Short mmCIF file of C-alpha atoms and ligand atoms in Angstrom, two decimals:
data_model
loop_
_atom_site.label_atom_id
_atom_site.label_comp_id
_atom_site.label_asym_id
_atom_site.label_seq_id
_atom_site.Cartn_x
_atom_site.Cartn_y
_atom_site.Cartn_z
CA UNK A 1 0.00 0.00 0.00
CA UNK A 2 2.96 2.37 0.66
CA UNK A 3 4.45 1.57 -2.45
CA UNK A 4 0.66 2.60 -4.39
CA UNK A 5 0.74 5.73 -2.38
CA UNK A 6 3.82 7.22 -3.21
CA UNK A 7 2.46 6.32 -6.52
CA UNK A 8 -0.08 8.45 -6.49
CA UNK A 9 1.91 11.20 -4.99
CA UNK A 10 4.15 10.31 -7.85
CA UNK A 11 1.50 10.93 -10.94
CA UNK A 12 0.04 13.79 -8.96
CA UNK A 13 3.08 15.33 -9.09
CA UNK A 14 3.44 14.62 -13.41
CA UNK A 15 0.03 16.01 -13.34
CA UNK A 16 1.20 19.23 -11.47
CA UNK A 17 3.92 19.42 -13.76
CA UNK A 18 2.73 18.84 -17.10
CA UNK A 19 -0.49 20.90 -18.99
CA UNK A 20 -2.98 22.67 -16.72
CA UNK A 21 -0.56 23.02 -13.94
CA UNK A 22 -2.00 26.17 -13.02
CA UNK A 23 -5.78 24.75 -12.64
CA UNK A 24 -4.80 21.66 -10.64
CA UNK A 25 -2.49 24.17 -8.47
CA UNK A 26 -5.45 26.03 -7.24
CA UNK A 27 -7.03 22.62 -6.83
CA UNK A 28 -4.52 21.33 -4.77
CA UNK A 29 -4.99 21.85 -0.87
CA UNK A 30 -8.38 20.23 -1.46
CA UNK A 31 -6.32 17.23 -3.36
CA UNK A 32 -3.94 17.37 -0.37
CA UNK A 33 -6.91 16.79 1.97
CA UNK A 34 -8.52 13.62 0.33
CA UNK A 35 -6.73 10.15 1.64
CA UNK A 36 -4.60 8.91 -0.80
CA UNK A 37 -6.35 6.17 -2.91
CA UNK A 38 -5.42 2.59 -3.33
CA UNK A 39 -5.73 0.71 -6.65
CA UNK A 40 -7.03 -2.94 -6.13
CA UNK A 41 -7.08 -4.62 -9.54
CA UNK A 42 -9.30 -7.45 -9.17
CA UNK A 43 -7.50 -9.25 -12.72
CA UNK A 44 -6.23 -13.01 -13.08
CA UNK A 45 -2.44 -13.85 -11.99
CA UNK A 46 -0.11 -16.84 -11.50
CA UNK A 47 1.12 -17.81 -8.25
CA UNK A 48 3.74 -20.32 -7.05
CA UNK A 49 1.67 -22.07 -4.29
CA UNK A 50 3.01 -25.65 -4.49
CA UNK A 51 6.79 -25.58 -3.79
CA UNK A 52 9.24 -24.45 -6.48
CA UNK A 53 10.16 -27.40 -8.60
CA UNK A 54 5.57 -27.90 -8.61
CA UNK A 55 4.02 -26.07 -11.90
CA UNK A 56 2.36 -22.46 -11.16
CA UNK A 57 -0.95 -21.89 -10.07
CA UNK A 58 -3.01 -19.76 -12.07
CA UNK A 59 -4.90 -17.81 -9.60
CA UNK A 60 -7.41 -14.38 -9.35
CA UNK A 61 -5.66 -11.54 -7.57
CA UNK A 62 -6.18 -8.17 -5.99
CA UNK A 63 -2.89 -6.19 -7.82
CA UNK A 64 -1.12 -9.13 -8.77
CA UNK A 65 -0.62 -10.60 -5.15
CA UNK A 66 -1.92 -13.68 -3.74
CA UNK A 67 -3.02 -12.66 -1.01
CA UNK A 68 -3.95 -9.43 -1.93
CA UNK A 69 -1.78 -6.28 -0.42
CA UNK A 70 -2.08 -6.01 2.73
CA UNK A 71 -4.05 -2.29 3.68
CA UNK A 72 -3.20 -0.93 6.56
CA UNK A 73 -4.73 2.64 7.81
CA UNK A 74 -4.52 4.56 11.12
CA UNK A 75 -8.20 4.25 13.16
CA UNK A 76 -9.93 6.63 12.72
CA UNK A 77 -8.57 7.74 9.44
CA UNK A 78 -10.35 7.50 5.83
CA UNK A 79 -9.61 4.79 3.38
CA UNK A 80 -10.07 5.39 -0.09
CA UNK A 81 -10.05 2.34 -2.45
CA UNK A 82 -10.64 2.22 -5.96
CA UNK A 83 -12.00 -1.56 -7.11
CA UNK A 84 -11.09 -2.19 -10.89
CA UNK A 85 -12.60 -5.51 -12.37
CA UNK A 86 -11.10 -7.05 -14.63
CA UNK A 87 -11.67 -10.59 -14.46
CA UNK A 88 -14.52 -11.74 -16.71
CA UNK A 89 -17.23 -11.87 -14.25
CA UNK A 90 -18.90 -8.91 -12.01
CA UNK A 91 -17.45 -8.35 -8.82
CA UNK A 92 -17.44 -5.91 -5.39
CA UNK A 93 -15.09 -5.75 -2.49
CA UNK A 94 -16.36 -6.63 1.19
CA UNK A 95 -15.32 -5.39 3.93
CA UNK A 96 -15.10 -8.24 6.48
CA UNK A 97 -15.78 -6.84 9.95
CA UNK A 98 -15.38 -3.26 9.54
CA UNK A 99 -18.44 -1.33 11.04
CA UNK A 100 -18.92 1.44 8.09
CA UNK A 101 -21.96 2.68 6.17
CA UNK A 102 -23.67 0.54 4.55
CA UNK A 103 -23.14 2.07 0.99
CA UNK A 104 -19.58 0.55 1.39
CA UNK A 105 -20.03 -2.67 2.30
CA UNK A 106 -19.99 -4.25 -0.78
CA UNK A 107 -23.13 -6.75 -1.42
CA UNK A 108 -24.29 -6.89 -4.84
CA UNK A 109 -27.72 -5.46 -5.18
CA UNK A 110 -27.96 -4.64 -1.85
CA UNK A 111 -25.26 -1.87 -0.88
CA UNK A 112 -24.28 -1.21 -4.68
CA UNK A 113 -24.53 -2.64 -8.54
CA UNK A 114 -21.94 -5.31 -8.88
CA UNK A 115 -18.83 -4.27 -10.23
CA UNK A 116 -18.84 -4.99 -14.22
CA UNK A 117 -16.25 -6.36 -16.45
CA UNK A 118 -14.12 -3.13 -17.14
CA UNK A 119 -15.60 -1.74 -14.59
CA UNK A 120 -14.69 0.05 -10.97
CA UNK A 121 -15.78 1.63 -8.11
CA UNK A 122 -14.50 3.46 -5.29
CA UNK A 123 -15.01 2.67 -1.51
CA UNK A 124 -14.31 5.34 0.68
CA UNK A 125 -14.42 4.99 4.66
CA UNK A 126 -13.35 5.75 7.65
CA UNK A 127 -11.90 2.90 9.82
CA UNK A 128 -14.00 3.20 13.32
CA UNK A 129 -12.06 0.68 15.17
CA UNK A 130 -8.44 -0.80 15.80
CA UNK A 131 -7.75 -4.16 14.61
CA UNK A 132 -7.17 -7.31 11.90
CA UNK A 133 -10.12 -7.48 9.14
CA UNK A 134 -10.07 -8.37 5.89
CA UNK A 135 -11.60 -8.35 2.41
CA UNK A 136 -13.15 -10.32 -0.08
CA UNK A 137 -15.47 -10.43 -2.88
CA UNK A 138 -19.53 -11.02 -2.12
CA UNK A 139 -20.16 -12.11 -5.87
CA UNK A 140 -19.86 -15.66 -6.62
CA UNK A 141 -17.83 -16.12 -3.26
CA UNK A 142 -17.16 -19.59 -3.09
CA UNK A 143 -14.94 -18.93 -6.91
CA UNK A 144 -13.80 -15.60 -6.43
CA UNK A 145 -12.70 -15.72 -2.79
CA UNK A 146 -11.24 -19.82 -3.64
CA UNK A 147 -9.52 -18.98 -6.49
CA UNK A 148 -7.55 -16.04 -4.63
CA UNK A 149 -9.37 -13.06 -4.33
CA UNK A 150 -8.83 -11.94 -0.12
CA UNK A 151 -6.84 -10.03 1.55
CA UNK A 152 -5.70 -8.48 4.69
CA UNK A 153 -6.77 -5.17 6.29
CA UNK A 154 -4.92 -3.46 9.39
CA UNK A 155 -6.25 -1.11 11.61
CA UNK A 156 -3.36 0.39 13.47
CA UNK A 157 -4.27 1.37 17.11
CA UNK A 158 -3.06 4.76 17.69
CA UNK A 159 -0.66 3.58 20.73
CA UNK A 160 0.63 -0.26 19.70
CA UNK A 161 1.37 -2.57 22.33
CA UNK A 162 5.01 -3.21 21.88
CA UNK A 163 6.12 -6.04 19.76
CA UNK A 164 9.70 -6.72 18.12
CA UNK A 165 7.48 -7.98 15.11
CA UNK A 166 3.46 -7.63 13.70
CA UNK A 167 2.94 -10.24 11.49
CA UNK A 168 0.18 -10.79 9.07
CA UNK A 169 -0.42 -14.42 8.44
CA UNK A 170 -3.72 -15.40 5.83
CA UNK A 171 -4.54 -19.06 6.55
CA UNK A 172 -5.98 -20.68 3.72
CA UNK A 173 -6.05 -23.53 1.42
CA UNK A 174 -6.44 -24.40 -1.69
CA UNK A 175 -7.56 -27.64 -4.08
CA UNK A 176 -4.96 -27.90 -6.72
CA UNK A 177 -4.83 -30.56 -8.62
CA UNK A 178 -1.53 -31.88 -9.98
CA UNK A 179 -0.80 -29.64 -13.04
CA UNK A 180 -1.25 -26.80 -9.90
CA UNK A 181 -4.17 -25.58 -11.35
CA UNK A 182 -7.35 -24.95 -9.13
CA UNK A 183 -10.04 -27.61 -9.18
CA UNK A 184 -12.88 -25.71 -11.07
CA UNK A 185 -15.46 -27.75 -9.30
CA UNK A 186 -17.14 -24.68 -7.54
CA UNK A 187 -20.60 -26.21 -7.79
CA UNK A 188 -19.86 -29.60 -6.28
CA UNK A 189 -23.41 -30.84 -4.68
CA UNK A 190 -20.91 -32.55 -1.93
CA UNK A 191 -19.79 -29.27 -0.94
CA UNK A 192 -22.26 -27.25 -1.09
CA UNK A 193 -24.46 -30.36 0.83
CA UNK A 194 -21.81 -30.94 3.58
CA UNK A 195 -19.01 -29.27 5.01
CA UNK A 196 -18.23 -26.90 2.31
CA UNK A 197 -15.47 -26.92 -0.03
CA UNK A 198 -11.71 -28.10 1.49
CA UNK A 199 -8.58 -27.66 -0.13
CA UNK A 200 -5.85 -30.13 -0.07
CA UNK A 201 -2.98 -27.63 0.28
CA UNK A 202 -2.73 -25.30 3.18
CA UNK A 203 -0.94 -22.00 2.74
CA UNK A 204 0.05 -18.94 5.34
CA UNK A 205 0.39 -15.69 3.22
CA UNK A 206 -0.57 -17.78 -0.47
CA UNK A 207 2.57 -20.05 0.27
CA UNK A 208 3.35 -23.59 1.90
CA UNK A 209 4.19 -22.17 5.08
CA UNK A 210 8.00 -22.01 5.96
CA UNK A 211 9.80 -21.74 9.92
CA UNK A 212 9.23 -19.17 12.06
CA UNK A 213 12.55 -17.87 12.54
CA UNK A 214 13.02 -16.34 16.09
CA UNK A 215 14.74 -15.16 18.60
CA UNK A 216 14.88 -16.01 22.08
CA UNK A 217 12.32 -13.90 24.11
CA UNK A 218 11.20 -12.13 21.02
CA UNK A 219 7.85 -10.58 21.35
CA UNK A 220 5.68 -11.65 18.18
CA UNK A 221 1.70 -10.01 17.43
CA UNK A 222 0.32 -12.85 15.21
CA UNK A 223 -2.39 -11.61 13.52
CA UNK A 224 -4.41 -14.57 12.33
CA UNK A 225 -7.00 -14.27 9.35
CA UNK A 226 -8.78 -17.63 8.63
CA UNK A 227 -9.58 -16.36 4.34
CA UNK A 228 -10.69 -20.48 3.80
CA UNK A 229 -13.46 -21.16 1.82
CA UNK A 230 -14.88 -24.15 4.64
CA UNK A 231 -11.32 -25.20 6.50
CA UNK A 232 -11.72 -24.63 10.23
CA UNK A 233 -7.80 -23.97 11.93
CA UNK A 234 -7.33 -24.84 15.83
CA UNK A 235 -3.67 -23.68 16.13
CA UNK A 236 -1.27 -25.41 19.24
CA UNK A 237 2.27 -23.44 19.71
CA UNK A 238 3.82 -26.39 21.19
CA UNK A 239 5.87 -24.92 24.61
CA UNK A 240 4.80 -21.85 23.81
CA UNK A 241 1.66 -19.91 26.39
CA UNK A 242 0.09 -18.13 23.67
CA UNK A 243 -2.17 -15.44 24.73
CA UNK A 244 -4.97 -14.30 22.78
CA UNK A 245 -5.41 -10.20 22.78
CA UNK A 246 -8.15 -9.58 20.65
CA UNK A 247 -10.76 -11.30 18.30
CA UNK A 248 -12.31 -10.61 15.10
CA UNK A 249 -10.59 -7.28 15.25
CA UNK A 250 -11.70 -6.47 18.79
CA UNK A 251 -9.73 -6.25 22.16
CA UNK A 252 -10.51 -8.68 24.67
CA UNK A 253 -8.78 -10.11 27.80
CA UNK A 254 -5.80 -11.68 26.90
CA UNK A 255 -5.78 -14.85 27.86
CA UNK A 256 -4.54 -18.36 26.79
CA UNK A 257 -7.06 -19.76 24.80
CA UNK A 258 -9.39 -23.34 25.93
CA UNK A 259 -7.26 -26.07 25.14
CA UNK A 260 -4.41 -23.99 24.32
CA UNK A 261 -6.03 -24.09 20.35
CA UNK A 262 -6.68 -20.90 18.66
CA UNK A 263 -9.52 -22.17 17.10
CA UNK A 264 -10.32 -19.87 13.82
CA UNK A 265 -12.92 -20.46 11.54
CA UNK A 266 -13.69 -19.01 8.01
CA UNK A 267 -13.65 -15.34 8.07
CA UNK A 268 -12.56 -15.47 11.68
CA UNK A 269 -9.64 -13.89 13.06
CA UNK A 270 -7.17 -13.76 16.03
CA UNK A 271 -4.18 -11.69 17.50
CA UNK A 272 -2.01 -13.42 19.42
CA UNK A 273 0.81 -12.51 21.58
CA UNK A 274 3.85 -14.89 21.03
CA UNK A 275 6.51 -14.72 23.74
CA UNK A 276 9.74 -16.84 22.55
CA UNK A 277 10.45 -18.19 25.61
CA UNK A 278 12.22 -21.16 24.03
CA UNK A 279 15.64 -21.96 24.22
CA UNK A 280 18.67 -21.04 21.57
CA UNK A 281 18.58 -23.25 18.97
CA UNK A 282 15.65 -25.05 19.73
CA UNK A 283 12.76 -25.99 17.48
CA UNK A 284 8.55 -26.78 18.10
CA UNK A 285 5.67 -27.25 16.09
CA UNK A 286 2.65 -24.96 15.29
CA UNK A 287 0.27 -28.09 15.03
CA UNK A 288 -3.18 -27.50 13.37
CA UNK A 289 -5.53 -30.11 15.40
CA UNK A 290 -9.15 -28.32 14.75
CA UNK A 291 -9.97 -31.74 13.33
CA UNK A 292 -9.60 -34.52 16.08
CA UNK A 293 -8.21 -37.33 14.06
CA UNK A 294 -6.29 -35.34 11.35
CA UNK A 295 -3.56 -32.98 13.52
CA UNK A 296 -0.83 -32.09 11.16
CA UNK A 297 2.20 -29.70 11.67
CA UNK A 298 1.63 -26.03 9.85
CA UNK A 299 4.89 -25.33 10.48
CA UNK A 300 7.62 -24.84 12.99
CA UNK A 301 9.25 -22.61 15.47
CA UNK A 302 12.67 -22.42 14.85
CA UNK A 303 15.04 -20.52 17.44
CA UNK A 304 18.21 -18.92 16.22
CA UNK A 305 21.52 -19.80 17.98
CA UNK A 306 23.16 -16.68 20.00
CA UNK A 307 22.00 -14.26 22.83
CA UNK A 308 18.73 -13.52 23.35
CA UNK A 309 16.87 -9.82 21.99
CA UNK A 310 16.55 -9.32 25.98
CA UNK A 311 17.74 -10.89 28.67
CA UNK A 312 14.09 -12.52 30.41
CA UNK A 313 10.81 -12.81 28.51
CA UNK A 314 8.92 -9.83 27.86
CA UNK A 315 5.83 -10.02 30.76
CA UNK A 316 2.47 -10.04 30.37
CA UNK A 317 0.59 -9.96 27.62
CA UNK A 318 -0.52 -6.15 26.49
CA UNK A 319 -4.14 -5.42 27.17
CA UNK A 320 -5.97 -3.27 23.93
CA UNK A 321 -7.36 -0.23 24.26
CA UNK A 322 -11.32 -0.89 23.90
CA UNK A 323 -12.77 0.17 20.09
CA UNK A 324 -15.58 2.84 20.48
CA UNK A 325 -18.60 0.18 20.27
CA UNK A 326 -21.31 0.75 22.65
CA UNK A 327 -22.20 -2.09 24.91
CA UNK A 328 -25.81 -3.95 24.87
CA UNK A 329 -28.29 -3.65 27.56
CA UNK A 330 -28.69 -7.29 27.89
CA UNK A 331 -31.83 -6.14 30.75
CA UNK A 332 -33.62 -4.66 28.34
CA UNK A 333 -33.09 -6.16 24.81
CA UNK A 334 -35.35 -7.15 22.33
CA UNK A 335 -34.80 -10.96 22.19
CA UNK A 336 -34.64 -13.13 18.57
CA UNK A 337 -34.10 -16.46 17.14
CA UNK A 338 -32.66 -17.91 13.86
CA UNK A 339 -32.93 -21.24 13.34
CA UNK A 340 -30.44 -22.94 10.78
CA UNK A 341 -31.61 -25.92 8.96
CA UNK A 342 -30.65 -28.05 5.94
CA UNK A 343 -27.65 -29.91 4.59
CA UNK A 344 -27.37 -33.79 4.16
CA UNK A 345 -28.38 -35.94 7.39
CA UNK A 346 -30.45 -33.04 8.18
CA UNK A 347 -34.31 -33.40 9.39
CA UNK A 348 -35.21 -30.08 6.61
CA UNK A 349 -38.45 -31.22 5.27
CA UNK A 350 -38.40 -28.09 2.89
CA UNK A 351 -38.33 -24.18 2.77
CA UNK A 352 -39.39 -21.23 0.94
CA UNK A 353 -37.38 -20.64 -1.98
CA UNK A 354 -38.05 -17.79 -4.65
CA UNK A 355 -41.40 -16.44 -2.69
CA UNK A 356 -42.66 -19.89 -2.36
CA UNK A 357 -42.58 -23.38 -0.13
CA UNK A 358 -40.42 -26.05 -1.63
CA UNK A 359 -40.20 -29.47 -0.14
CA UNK A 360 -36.69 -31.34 0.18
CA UNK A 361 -36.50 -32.82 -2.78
CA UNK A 362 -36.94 -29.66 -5.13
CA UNK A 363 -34.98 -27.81 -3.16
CA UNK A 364 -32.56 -30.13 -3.93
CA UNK A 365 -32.70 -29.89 -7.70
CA UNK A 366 -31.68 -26.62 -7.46
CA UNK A 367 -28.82 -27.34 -4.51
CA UNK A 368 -30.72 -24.77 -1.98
CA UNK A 369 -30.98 -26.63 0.50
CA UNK A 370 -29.80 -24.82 3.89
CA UNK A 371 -32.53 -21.89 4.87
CA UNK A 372 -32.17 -19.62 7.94
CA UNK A 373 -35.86 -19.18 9.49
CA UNK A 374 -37.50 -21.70 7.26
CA UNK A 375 -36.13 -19.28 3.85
CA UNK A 376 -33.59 -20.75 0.61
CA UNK A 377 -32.18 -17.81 -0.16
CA UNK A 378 -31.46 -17.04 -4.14
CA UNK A 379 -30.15 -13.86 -4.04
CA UNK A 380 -28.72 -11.30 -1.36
CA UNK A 381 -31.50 -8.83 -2.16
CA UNK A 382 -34.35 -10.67 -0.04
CA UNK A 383 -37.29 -9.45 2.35
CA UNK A 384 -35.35 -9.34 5.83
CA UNK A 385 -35.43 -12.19 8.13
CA UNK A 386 -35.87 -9.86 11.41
CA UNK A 387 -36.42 -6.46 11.68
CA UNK A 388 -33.63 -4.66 14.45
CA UNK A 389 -34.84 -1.36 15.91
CA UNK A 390 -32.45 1.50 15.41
CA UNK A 391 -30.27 2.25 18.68
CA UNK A 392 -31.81 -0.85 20.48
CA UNK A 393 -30.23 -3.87 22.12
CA UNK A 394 -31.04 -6.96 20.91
CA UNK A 395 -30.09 -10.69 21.75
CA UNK A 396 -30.47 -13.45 19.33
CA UNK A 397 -30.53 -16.87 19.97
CA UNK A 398 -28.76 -18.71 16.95
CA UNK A 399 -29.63 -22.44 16.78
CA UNK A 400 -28.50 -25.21 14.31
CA UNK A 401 -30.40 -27.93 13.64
CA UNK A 402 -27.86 -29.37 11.33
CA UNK A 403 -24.99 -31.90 12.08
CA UNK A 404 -22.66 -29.38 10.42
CA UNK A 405 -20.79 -26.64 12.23
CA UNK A 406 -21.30 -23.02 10.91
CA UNK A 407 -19.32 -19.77 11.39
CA UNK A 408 -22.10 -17.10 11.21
CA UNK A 409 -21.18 -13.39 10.08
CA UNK A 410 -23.14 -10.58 10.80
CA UNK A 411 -22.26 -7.34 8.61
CA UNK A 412 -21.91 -4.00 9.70
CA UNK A 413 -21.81 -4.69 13.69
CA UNK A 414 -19.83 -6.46 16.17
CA UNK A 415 -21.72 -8.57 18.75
CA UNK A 416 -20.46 -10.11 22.12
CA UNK A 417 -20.56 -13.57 22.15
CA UNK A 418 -22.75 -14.65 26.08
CA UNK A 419 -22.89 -18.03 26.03
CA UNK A 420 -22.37 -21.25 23.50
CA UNK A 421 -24.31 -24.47 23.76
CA UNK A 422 -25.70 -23.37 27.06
CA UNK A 423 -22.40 -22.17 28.69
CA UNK A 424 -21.14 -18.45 29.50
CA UNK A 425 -18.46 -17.40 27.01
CA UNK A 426 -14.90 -16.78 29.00
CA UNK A 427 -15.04 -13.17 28.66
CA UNK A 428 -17.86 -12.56 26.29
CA UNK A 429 -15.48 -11.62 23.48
CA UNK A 430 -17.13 -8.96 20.46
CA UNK A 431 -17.01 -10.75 17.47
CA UNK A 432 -18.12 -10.50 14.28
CA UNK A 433 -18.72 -14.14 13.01
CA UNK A 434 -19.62 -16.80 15.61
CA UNK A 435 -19.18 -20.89 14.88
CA UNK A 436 -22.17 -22.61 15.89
CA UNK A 437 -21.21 -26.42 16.77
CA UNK A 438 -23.14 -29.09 15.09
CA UNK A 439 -26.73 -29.25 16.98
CA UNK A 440 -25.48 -26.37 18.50
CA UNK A 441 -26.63 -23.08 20.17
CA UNK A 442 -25.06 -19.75 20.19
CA UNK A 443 -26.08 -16.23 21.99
CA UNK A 444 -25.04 -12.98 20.94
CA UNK A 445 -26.45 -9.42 22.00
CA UNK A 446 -25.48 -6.26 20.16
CA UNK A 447 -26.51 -2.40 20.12
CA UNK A 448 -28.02 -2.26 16.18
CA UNK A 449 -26.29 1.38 16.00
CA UNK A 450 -25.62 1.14 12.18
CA UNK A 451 -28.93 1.34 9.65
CA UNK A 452 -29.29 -0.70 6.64
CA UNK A 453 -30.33 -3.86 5.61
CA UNK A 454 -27.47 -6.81 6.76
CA UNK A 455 -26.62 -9.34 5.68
CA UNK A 456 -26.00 -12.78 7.73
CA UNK A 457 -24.61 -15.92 5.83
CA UNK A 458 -22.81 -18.73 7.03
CA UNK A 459 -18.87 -17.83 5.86
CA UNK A 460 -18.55 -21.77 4.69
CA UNK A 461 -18.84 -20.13 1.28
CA UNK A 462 -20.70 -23.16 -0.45
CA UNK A 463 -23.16 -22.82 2.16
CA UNK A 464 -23.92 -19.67 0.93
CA UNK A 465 -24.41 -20.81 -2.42
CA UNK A 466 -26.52 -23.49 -1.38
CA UNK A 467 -28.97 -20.38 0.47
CA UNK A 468 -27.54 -19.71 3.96
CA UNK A 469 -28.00 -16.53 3.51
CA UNK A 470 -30.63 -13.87 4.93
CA UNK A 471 -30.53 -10.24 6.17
CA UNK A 472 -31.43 -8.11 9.09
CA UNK A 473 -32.81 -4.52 8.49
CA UNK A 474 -31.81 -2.37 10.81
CA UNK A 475 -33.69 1.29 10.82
CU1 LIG U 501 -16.64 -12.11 4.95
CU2 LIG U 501 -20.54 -11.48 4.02
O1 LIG U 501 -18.58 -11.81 4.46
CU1 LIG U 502 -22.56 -23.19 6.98
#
């Protein structure tokens, strides 16, 4: 992003200096005020996923990276971002997480026309709260986001904790096949049925991940973006006490996380505080165990020989500085339920689909077959599934009736979490996207501060194709 801004300091200046210097002159201090803009170039690209001696991948990118650049802007401060499409398919860019107006957040026919072929359009924001988000596509998700389309965006707090390093770290993965290309099977019944569409190649940053390369008692802010189309991560640091400081963007308690797993899943995200504490020379494993019987190594720890950066471990982990989000009055909130249904070995006997009742096996035809409140969605532009008071609290209870589990993003707000499956949430974290076990039952209570008509989808992205999708007005 640097780099893009001095460019376009760099062809203001040409412009200044070439014809019509004199009318852009007198235009200038209001020039100087506007943020600088950023150029994302939503275009096809090659990437070297697999290792080196592997064929490329051909990939979609956001300016020729896999993952996209990653955007970072002070809180508080304006982001100006112009989207250019051109792949061969319409497009917008969505702002995972970030609570902005609603004519910026990016859902086709909702918030804004989708972004033609040749096309562009320019989001322009200011960033309300500190922290790790992302963005994505929210046309055609399951392709555009699996075949590369994501990236990272950073908030910067205005006082950092200090680290010696902030790292960025997209977990994703991808199925390749052998020639490295992507699978093109984007409208597999089995994904879109079960658990949604897994890769068979994990990556951190668009690569197979290398070693962590430290230093003893190095201080290390892991910020963790799970950008996976269905993969759930549940990262160990083996000898390592990592302590979560905020998620989905948002401060909370730090604290070591329930059986020391950082459990992330898609569109979720996590800082985490790494304290080397190991010894010189020394090496341990990051092992990803979120599924029980299939715990694999993402990568390794590996401690440089030679004095430590200081001589005893840095302390406790930094507490955040809260984000300006008002907190619900969970006496006096207007309570709600959504009810998730659908998917194989569910009990869905139909829903309504297109304005009108389907049963199972129609639904089927057309692979809708998960509905939130008894409703298949078919588009994102749909009669809302609740209706939020403007400035109220409100407490919905979200309940799965499937055998599948479900991370469930709300746009436009952050919620705290109160209680899953029946149980009080350590520290009732804000988050933004909530994973609902299997059979399971979430709570979450926000203020509905920000008007508009939101969506919430299921981020398993075939899920969404297959109609877990509905929205809640807010006004
Ligand atoms: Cu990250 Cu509606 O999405
Ligand atoms: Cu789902």
């Amino acid at each position: 992003m640097e780099t893009l801004s001095k460019a376009s300091a760099l062809s203001r200046r040409q412009l200044l200096l070439g014809g019509g210097a004199f009318a852009l002159a007198t235009l200038a201090p209001r020039l100087s005020r506007a943020a600088p803009q950023t150029i994302l170039r939503a275009a096809p690209h090659t990437t070297q996923i697999l290792p080196g001696d592997w064929p490329a991948t051909p990939t979609w990118a956001y300016s020729a990276q896999n993952p996209g650049p990653v955007l970072r802007v002070k809180q508080g401060e304006r982001l100006r971002v112009m989207l250019q499409n051109d792949l061969q398919q319409p497009t917008t860019v969505h702002w995972h997480g970030l609570r902005i107006p609603h004519a910026m957040d990016g859902v086709p026919d909702v918030t804004q026309a989708p972004v033609q072929p040749g096309g562009s359009f320019v989001y322009d924001f200011m960033a309300p709260d500190a922290g790790t988000y992302w963005y994505h596509p929210h046309v055609n998700s399951s392709e555009q986001v699996g075949r590369g389309l994501h990236g990272a965006l950073i908030v910067e707090e205005h006082n950092p904790p200090k680290v010696d390093r902030d790292l960025v770290w997209v977990l994703d993965d991808w199925r390749l096949d052998r020639d490295g290309s992507i699978r093109d099977d984007f409208q597999r019944g089995m994904d879109i049925s079960h658990g949604g569409r897994s890769g068979n190649v994990v990556t951190v940053n668009g690569r197979m991940p290398e070693p962590l390369q430290v230093r003893k008692n190095e201080r290390i802010r892991l910020r963790l973006i799970n950008v996976a189309n269905a993969r759930i991560f549940g990262l160990n640091f083996e000898n390592h006490d990592a302590q979560v400081i905020a998620i989905d963007g948002q401060p909370v308690t730090p604290h070591k996380p329930e059986f020391d797993m950082v459990l992330l899943a898609p569109g979720q995200r996590a800082d985490v505080i790494l304290d080397c504490t190991g010894e010189a020379g020394s090496s341990h494993r990051i092992i990803d165990a979120a599924y029980q019987d299939e715990a694999t190594v993402l990568q390794n720890i590996v401690y440089a020989e030679g004095p430590p950066v200081r001589e005893s471990a840095p302390g406790p982990a930094p507490t955040l500085a809260p984000n300006p989000l008002t907190e619900p009055d969970l006496n006096n909130a207007e309570h709600h339920d959504i009810t998730i249904t659908g998917g194989a070995m569910g009990a869905m006997q139909g829903a309504v689909y297109k304005g009108k009742y389907l049963p199972i096996d129609e639904l089927v035809q057309d692979m809708r077959i998960w509905a939130l409140n008894g409703v298949a969605a078919h588009t994102t532009a749909m009669t809302p599934m609740l209706n939020f008071a403007l400035g109220k609290s409100h407490i919905i209870t979200v309940k799965n009736e499937t055998v599948f589990p479900h991370p469930m993003h709300l746009h436009g707000h952050s919620f705290r979490v109160l209680s899953q499956d029946g149980a009080p949430v350590p520290h009732t974290p804000w988050a933004d996207t909530v994973l609902l076990n299997g059979r399971g039952v979430a709570q979450i209570a926000l203020v509905a501060d920000n008007p508009g008509d939101w969506l919430f989808h299921c981020h398993v992205l075939a899920h969404v194709q297959g109609g877990m999708t509905s929205v809640i007005r807010v006004a």
